[in-house]
Short mmCIF file of N, CA, C and O in Angstrom, two decimals:
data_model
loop_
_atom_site.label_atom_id
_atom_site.label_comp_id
_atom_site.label_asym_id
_atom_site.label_seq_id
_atom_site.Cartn_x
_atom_site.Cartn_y
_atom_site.Cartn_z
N UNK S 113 0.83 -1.18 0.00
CA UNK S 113 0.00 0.00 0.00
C UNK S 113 0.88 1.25 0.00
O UNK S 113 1.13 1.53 1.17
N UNK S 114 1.37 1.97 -0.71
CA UNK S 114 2.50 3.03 -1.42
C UNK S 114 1.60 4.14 -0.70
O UNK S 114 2.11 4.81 0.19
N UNK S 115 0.95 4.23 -0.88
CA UNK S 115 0.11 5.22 -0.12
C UNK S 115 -0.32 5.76 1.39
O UNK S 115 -0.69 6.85 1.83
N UNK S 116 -0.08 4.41 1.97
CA UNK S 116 -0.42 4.53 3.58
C UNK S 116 0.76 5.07 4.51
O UNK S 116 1.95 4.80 4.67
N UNK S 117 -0.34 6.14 5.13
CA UNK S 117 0.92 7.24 5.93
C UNK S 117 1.55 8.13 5.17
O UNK S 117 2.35 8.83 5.78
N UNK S 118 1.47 8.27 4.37
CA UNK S 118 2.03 9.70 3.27
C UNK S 118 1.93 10.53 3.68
O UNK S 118 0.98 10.48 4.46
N UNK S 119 2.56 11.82 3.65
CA UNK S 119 2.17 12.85 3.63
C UNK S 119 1.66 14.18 2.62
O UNK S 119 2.33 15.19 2.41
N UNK S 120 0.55 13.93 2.17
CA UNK S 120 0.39 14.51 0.66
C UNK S 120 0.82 16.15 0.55
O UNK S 120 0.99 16.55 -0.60
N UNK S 121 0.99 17.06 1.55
CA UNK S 121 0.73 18.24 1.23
C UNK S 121 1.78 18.44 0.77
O UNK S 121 1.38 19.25 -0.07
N UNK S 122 3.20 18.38 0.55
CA UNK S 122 3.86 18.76 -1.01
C UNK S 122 3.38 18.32 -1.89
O UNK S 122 3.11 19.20 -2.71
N UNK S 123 3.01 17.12 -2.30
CA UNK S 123 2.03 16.93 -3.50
C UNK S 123 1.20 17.75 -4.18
O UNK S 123 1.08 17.95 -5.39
N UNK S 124 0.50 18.30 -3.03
CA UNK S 124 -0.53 19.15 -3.00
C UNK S 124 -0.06 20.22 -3.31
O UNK S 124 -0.36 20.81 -4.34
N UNK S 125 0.66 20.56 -2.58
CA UNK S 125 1.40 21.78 -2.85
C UNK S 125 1.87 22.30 -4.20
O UNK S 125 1.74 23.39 -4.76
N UNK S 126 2.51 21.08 -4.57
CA UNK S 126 3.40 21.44 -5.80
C UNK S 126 2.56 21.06 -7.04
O UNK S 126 3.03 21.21 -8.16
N UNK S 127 1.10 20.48 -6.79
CA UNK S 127 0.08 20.30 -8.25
C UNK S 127 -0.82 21.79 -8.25
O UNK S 127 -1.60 22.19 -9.12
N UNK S 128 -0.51 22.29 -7.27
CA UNK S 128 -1.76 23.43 -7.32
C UNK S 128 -0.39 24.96 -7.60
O UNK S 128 -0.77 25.91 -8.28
N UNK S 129 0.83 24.96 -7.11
CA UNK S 129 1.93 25.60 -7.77
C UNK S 129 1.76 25.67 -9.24
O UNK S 129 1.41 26.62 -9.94
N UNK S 130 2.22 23.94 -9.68
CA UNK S 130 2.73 23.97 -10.74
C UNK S 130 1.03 24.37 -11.61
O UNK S 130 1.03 25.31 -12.40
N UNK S 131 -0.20 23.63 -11.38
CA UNK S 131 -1.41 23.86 -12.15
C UNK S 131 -1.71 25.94 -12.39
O UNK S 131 -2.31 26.63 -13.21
N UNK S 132 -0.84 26.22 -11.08
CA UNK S 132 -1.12 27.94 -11.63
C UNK S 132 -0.25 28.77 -11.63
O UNK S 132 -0.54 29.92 -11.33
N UNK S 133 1.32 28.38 -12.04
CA UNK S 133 2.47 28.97 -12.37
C UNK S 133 2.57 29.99 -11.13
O UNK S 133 2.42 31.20 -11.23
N UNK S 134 2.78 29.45 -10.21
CA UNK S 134 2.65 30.26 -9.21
C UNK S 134 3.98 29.96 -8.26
O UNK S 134 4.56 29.01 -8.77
N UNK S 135 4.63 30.36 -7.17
CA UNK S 135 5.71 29.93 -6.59
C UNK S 135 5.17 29.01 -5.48
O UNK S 135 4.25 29.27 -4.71
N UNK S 136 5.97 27.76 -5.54
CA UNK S 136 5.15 27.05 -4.09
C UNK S 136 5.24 27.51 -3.15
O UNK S 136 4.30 26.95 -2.58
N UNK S 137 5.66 28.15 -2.43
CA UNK S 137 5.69 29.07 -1.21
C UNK S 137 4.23 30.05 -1.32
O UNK S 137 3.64 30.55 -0.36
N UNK S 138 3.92 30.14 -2.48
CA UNK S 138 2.10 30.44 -2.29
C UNK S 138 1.17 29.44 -1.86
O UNK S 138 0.07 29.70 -1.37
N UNK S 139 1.56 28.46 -2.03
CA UNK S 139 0.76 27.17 -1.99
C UNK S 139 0.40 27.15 -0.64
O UNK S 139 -0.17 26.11 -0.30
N UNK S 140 0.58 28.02 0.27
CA UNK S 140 0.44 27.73 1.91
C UNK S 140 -0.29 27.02 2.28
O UNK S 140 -0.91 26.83 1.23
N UNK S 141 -0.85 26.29 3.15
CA UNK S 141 -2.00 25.15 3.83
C UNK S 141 -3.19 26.45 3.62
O UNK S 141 -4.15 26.17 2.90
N UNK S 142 -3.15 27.65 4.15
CA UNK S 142 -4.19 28.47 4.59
C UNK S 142 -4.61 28.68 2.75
O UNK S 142 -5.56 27.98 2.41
N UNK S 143 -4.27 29.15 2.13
CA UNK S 143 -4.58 29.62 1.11
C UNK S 143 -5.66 29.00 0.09
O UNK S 143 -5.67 27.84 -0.35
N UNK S 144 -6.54 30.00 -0.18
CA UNK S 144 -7.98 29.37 -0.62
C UNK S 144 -7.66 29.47 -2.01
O UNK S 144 -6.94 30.34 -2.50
N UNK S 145 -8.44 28.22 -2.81
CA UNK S 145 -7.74 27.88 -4.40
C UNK S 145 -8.48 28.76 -5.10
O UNK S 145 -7.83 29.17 -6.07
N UNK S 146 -9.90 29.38 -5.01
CA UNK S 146 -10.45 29.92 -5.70
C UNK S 146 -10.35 31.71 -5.33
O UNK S 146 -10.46 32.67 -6.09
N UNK S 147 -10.02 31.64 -3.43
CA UNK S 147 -9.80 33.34 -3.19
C UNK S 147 -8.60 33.60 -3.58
O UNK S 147 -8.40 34.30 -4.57
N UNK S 148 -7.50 33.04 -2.78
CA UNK S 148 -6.70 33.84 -2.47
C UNK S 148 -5.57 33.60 -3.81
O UNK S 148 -5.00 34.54 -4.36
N UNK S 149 -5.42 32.30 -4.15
CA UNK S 149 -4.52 31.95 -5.30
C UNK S 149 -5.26 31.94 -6.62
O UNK S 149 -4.96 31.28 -7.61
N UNK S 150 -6.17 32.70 -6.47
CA UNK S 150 -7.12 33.29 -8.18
C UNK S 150 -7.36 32.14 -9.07
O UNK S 150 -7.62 32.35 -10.25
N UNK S 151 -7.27 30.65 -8.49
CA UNK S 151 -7.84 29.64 -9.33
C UNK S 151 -8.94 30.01 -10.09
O UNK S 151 -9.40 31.10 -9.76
N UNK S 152 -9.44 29.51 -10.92
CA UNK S 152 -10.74 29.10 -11.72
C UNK S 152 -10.79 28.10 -11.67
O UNK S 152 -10.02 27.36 -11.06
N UNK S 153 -12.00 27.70 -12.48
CA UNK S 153 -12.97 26.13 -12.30
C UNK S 153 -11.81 25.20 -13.18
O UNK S 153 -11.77 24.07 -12.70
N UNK S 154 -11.05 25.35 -14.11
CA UNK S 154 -10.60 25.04 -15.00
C UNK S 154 -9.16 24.85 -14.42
O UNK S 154 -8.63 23.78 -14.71
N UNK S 155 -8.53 25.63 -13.72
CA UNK S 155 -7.23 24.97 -13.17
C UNK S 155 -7.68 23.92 -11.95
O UNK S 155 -6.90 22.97 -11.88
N UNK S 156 -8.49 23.89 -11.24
CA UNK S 156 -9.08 22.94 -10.34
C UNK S 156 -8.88 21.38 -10.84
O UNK S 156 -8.36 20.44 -10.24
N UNK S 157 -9.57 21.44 -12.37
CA UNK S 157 -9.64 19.99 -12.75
C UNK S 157 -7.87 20.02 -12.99
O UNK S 157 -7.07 19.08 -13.06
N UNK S 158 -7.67 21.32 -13.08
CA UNK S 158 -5.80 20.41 -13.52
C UNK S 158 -4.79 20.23 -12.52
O UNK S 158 -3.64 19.82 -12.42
N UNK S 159 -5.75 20.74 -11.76
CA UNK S 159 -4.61 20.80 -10.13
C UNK S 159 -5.03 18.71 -9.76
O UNK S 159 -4.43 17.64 -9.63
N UNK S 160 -6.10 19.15 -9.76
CA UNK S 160 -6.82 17.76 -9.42
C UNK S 160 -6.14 16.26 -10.28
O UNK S 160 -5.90 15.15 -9.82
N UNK S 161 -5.95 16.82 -11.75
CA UNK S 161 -5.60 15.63 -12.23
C UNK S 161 -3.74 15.63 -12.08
O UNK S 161 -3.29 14.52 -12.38
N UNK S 162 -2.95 16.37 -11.79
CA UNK S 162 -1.50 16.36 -11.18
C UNK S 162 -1.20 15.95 -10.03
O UNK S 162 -0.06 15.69 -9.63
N UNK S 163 -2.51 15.83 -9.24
CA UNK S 163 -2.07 15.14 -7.64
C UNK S 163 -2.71 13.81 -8.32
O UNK S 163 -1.99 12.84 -8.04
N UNK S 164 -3.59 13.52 -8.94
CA UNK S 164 -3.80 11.84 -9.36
C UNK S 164 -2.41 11.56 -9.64
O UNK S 164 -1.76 10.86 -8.87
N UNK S 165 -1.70 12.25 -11.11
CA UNK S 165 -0.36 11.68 -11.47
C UNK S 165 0.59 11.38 -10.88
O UNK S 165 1.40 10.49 -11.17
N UNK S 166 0.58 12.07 -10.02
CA UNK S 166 1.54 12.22 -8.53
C UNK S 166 1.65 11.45 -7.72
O UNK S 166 2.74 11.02 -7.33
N UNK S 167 0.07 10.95 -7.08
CA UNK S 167 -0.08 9.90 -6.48
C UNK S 167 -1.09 8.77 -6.14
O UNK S 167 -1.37 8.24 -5.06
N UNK S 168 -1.57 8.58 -7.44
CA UNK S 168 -2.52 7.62 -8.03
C UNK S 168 -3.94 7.70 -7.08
O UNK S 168 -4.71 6.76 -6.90
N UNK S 169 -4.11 9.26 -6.44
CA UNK S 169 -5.39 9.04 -6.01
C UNK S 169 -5.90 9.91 -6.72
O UNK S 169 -5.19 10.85 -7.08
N UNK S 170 -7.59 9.82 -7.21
CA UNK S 170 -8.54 10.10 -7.94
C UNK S 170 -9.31 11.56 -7.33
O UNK S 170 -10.06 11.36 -6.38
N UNK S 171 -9.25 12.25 -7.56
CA UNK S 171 -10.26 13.41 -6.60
C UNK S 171 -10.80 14.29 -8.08
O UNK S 171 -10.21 14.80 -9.03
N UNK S 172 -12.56 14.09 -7.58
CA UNK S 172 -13.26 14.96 -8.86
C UNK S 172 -13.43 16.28 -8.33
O UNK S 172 -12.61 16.58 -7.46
N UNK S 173 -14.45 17.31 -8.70
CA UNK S 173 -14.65 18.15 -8.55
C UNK S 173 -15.98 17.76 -7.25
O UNK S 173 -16.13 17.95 -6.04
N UNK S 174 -16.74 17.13 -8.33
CA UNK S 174 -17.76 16.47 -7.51
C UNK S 174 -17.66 15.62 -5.76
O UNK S 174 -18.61 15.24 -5.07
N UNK S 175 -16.48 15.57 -5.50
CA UNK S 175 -15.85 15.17 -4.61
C UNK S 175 -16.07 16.32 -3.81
O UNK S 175 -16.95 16.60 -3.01
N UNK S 176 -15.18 16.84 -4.17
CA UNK S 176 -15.20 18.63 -3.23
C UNK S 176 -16.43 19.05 -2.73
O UNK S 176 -16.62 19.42 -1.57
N UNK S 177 -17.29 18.99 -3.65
CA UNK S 177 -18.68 19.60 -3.69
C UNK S 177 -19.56 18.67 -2.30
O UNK S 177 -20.15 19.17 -1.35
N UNK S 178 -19.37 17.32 -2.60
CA UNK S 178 -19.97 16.23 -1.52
C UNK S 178 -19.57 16.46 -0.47
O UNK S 178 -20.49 16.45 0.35
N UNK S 179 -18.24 16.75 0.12
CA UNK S 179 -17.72 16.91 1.19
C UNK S 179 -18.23 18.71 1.42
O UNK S 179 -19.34 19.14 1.73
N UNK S 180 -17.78 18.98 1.31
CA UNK S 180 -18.62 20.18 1.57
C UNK S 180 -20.03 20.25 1.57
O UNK S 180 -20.31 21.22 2.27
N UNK S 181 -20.61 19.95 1.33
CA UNK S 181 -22.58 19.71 1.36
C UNK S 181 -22.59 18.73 2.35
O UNK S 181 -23.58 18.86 3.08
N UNK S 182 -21.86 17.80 2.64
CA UNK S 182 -22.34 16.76 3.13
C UNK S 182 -23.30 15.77 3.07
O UNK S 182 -23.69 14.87 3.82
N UNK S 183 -23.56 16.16 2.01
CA UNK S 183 -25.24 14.91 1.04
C UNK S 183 -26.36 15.82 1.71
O UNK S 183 -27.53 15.53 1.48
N UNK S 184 -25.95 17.33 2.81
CA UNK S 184 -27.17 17.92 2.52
C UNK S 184 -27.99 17.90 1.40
O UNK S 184 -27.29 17.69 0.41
N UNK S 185 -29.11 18.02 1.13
CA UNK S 185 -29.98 18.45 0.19
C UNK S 185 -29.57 19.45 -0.33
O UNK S 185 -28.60 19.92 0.27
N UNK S 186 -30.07 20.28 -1.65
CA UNK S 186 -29.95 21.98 -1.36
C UNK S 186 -30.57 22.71 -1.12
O UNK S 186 -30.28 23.90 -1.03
N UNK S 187 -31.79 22.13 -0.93
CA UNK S 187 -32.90 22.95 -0.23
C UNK S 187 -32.71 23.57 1.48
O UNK S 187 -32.89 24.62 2.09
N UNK S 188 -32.27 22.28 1.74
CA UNK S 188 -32.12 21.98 3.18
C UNK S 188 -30.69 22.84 3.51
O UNK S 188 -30.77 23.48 4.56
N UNK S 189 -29.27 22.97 2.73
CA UNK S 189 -28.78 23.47 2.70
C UNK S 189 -28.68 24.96 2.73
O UNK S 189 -27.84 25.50 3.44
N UNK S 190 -29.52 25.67 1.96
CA UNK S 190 -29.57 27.16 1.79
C UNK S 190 -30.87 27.45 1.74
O UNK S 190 -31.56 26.45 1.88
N UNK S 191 -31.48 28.48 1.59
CA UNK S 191 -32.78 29.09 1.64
C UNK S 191 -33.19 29.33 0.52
O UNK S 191 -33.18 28.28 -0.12
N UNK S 192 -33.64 30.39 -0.24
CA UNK S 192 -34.67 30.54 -1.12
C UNK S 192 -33.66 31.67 -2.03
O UNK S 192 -33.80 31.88 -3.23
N UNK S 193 -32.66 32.30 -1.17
CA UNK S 193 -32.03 33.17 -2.15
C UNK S 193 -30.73 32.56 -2.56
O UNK S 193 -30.07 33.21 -3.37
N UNK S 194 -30.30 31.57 -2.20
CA UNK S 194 -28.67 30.69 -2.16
C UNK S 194 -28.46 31.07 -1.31
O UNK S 194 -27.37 30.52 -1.12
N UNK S 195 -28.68 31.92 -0.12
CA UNK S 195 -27.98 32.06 0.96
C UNK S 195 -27.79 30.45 2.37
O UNK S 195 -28.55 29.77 3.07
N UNK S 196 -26.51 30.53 2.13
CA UNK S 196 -26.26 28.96 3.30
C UNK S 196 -26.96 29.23 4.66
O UNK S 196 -26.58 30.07 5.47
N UNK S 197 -28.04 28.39 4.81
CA UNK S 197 -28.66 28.72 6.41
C UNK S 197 -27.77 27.88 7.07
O UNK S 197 -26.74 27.37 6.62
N UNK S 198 -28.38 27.77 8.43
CA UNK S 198 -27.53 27.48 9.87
C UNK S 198 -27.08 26.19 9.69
O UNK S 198 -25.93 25.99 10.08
N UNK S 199 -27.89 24.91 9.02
CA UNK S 199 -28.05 23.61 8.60
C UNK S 199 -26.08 23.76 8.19
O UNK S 199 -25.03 23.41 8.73
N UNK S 200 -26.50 24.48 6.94
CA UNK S 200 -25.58 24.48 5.76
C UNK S 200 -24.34 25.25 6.43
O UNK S 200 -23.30 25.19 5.78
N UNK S 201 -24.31 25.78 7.32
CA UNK S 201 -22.81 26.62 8.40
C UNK S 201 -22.57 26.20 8.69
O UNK S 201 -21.34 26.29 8.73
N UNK S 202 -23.34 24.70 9.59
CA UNK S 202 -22.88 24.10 10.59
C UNK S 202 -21.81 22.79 9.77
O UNK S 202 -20.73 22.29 10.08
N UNK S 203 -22.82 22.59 8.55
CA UNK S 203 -21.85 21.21 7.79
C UNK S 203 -20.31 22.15 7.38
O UNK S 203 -19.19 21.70 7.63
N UNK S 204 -20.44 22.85 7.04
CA UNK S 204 -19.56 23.45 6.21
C UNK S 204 -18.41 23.99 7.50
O UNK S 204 -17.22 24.21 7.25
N UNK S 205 -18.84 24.11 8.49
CA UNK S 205 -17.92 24.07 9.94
C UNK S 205 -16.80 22.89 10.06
O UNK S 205 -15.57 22.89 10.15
N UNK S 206 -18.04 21.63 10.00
CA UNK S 206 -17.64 19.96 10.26
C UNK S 206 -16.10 20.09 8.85
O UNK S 206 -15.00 19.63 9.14
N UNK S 207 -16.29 20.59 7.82
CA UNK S 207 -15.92 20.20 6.76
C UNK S 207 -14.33 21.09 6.28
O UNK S 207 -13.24 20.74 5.82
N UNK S 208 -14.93 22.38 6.68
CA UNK S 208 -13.82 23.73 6.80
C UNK S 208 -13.93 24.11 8.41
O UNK S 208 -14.84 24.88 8.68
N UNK S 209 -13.16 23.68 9.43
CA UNK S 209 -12.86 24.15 10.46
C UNK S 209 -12.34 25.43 10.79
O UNK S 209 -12.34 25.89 11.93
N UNK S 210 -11.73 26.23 9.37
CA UNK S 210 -11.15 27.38 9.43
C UNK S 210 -11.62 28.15 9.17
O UNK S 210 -10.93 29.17 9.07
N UNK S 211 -12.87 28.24 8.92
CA UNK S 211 -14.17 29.19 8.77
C UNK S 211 -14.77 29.54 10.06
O UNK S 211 -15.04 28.92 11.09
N UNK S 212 -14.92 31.03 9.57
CA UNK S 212 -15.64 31.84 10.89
C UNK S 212 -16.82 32.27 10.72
O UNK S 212 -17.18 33.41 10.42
N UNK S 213 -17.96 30.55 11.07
CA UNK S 213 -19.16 30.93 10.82
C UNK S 213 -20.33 32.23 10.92
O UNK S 213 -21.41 32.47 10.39
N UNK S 214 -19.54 32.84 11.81
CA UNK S 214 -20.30 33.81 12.52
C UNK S 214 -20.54 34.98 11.25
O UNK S 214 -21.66 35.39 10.95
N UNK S 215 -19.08 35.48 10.47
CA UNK S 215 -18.71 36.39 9.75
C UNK S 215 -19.41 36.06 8.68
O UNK S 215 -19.82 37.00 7.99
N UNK S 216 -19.74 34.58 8.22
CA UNK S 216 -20.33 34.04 6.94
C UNK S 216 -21.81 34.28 7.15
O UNK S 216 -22.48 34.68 6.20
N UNK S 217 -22.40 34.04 8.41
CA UNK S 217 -24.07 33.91 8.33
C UNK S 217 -25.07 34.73 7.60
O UNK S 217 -25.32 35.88 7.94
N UNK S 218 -25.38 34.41 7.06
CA UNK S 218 -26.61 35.57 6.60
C UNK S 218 -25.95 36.11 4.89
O UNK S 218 -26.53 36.45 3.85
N UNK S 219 -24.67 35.98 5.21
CA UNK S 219 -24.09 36.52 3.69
C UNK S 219 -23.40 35.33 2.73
O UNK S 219 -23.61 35.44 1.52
N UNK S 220 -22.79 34.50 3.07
CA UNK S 220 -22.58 33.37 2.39
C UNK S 220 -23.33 33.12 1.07
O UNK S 220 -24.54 33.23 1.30
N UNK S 221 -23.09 32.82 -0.18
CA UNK S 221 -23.91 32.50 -1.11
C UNK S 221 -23.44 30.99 -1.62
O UNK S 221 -22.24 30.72 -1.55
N UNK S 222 -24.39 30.02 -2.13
CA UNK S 222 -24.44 28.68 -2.55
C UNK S 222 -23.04 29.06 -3.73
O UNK S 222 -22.04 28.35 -3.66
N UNK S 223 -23.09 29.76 -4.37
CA UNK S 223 -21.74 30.28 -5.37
C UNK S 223 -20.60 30.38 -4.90
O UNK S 223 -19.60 29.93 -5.45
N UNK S 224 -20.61 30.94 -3.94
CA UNK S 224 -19.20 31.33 -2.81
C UNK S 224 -19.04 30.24 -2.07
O UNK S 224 -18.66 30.68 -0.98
N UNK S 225 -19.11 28.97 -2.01
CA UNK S 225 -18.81 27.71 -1.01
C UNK S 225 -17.67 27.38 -1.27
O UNK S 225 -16.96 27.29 -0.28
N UNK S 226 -17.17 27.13 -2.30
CA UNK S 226 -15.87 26.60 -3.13
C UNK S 226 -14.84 27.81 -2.70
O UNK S 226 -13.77 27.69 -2.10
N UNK S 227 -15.27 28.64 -3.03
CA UNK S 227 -14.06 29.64 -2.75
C UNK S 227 -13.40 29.70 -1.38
O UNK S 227 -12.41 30.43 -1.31
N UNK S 228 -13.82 28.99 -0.15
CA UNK S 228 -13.34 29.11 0.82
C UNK S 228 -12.74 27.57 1.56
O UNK S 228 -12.71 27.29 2.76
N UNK S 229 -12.17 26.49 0.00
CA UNK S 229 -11.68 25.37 -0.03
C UNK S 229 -9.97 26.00 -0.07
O UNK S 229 -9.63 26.92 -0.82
N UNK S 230 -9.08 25.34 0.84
CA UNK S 230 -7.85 25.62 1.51
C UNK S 230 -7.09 24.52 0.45
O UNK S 230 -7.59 23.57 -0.14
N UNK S 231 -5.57 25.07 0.43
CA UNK S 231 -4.74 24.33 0.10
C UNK S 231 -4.56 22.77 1.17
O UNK S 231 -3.87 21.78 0.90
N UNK S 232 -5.25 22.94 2.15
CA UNK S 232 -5.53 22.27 3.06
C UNK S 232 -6.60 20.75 3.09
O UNK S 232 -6.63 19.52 3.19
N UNK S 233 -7.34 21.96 2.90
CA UNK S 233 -8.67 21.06 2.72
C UNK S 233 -8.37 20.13 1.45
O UNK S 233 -8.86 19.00 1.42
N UNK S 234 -7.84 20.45 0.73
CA UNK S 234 -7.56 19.66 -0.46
C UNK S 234 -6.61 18.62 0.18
O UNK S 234 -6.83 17.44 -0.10
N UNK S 235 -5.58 18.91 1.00
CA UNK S 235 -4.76 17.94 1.30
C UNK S 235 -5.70 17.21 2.05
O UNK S 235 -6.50 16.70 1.26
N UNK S 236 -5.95 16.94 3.13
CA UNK S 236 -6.87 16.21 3.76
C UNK S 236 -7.53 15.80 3.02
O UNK S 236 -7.30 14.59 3.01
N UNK S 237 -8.81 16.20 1.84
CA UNK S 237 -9.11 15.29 0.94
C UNK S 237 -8.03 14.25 0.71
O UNK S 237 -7.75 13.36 1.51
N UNK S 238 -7.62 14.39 -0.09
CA UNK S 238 -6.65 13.74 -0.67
C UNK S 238 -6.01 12.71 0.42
O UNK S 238 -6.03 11.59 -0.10
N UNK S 239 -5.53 12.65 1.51
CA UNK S 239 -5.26 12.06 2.68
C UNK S 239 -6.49 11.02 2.64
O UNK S 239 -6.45 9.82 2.41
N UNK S 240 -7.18 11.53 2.82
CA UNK S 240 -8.76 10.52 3.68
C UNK S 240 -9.10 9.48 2.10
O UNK S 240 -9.38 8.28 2.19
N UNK S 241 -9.02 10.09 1.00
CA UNK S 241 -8.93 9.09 0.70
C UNK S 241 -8.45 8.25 -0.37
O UNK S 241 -9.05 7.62 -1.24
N UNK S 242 -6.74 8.45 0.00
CA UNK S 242 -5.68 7.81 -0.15
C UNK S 242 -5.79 6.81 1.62
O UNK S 242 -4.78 6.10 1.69
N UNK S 243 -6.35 6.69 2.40
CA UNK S 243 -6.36 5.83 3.59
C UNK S 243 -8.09 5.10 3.16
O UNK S 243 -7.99 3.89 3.01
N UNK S 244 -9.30 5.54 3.00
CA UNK S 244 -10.27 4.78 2.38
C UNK S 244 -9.46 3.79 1.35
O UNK S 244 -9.35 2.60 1.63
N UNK S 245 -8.97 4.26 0.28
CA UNK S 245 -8.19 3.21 -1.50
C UNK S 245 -7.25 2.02 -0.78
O UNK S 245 -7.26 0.97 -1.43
N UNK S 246 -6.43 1.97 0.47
CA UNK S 246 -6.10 1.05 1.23
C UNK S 246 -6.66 0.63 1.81
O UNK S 246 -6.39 -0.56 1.99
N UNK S 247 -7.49 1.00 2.33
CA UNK S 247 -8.47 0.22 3.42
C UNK S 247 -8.79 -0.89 2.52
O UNK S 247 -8.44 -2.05 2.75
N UNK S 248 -9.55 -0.44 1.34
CA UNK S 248 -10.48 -1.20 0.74
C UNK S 248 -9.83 -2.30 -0.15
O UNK S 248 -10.42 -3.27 -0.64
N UNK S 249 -8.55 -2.00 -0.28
CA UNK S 249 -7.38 -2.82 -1.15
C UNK S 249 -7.79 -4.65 -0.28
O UNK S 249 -7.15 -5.65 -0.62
#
C-alpha cells in the first residue's frame, strides 16, 4: 500500500503551484484555491488531475462539492435566495474548520462555497482518501 501514511501536502502543494504557475511558497496550507490563489474552475480539474499523477489518487470536482454539502440536500442546505442557512454553516464548519461561521451567516452564497476550499482542505481530501483506496485494497 505506497500510499499509507504519506504525507500529501507537497504533493498538494506542488500540483496546485505547478497547475497555476505560481511559486510554491504560495501554496500555503491556509490559502484558498479559488480566493486567495485566483484559481478558476478550470485549473481545479488540472490541479486535481496532477495530484492523481503524482499519487494515483482520484479526486473529482464532484468530490469537493460532496464533502462540503455533506449529502445535505440543497434545499435543506440554503434558503430561497442561495444564501447557506444554519443547517448548511454548521456542515460546512464539520468540513472547513477554518471558517468563521459567525462572519459568513446571513451573507454566504451557494456560489461562494468553493471559494473558501484551503490548500488544506484539499490535502486532507486527498489524505482521507488515499487511507479509504487502502483500506479497501
Amino acid at each position: 500500500m505506497p500510499n499509507e501514511g504519506k504525507d500529501f501536502g507537497p504533493i498538494v502543494q506542488k500540483a496546485v503551484a505547478d497547475a497555476l504557475g505560481i511559486d510554491i511558497e504560495e501554496a500555503v496550507p491556509e490559502a484558498t484555491l479559488l480566493g486567495d490563489l485566483d484559481a478558476e474552475s478550470i485549473d481545479l480539474l488540472d490541479v486535481l488531475f496532477r495530484i492523481e499523477k503524482a499519487s494515483d489518487v482520484k479526486i473529482k470536482v464532484s468530490d469537493i462539492a460532496e464533502v462540503l454539502q455533506g449529502g445535505i440536500p440543497d434545499e435543506e442546505f440554503a434558503d430561497e435566495d442561495d444564501i447557506i442557512n444554519e443547517v448548511g454553516l454548521a456542515q460546512l464548519k464539520r468540513s472547513l474548520p477554518h471558517i468563521d461561521v459567525q462572519e459568513l451567516a446571513g451573507k454566504l452564497t451557494a456560489d461562494e462555497v468553493l471559494t473558501l476550499f484551503t490548500v488544506q482542505s484539499l490535502t486532507d481530501l486527498v489524505t482521507e482518501r488515499a487511507a479509504l483506496t487502502a483500506a479497501s485494497a
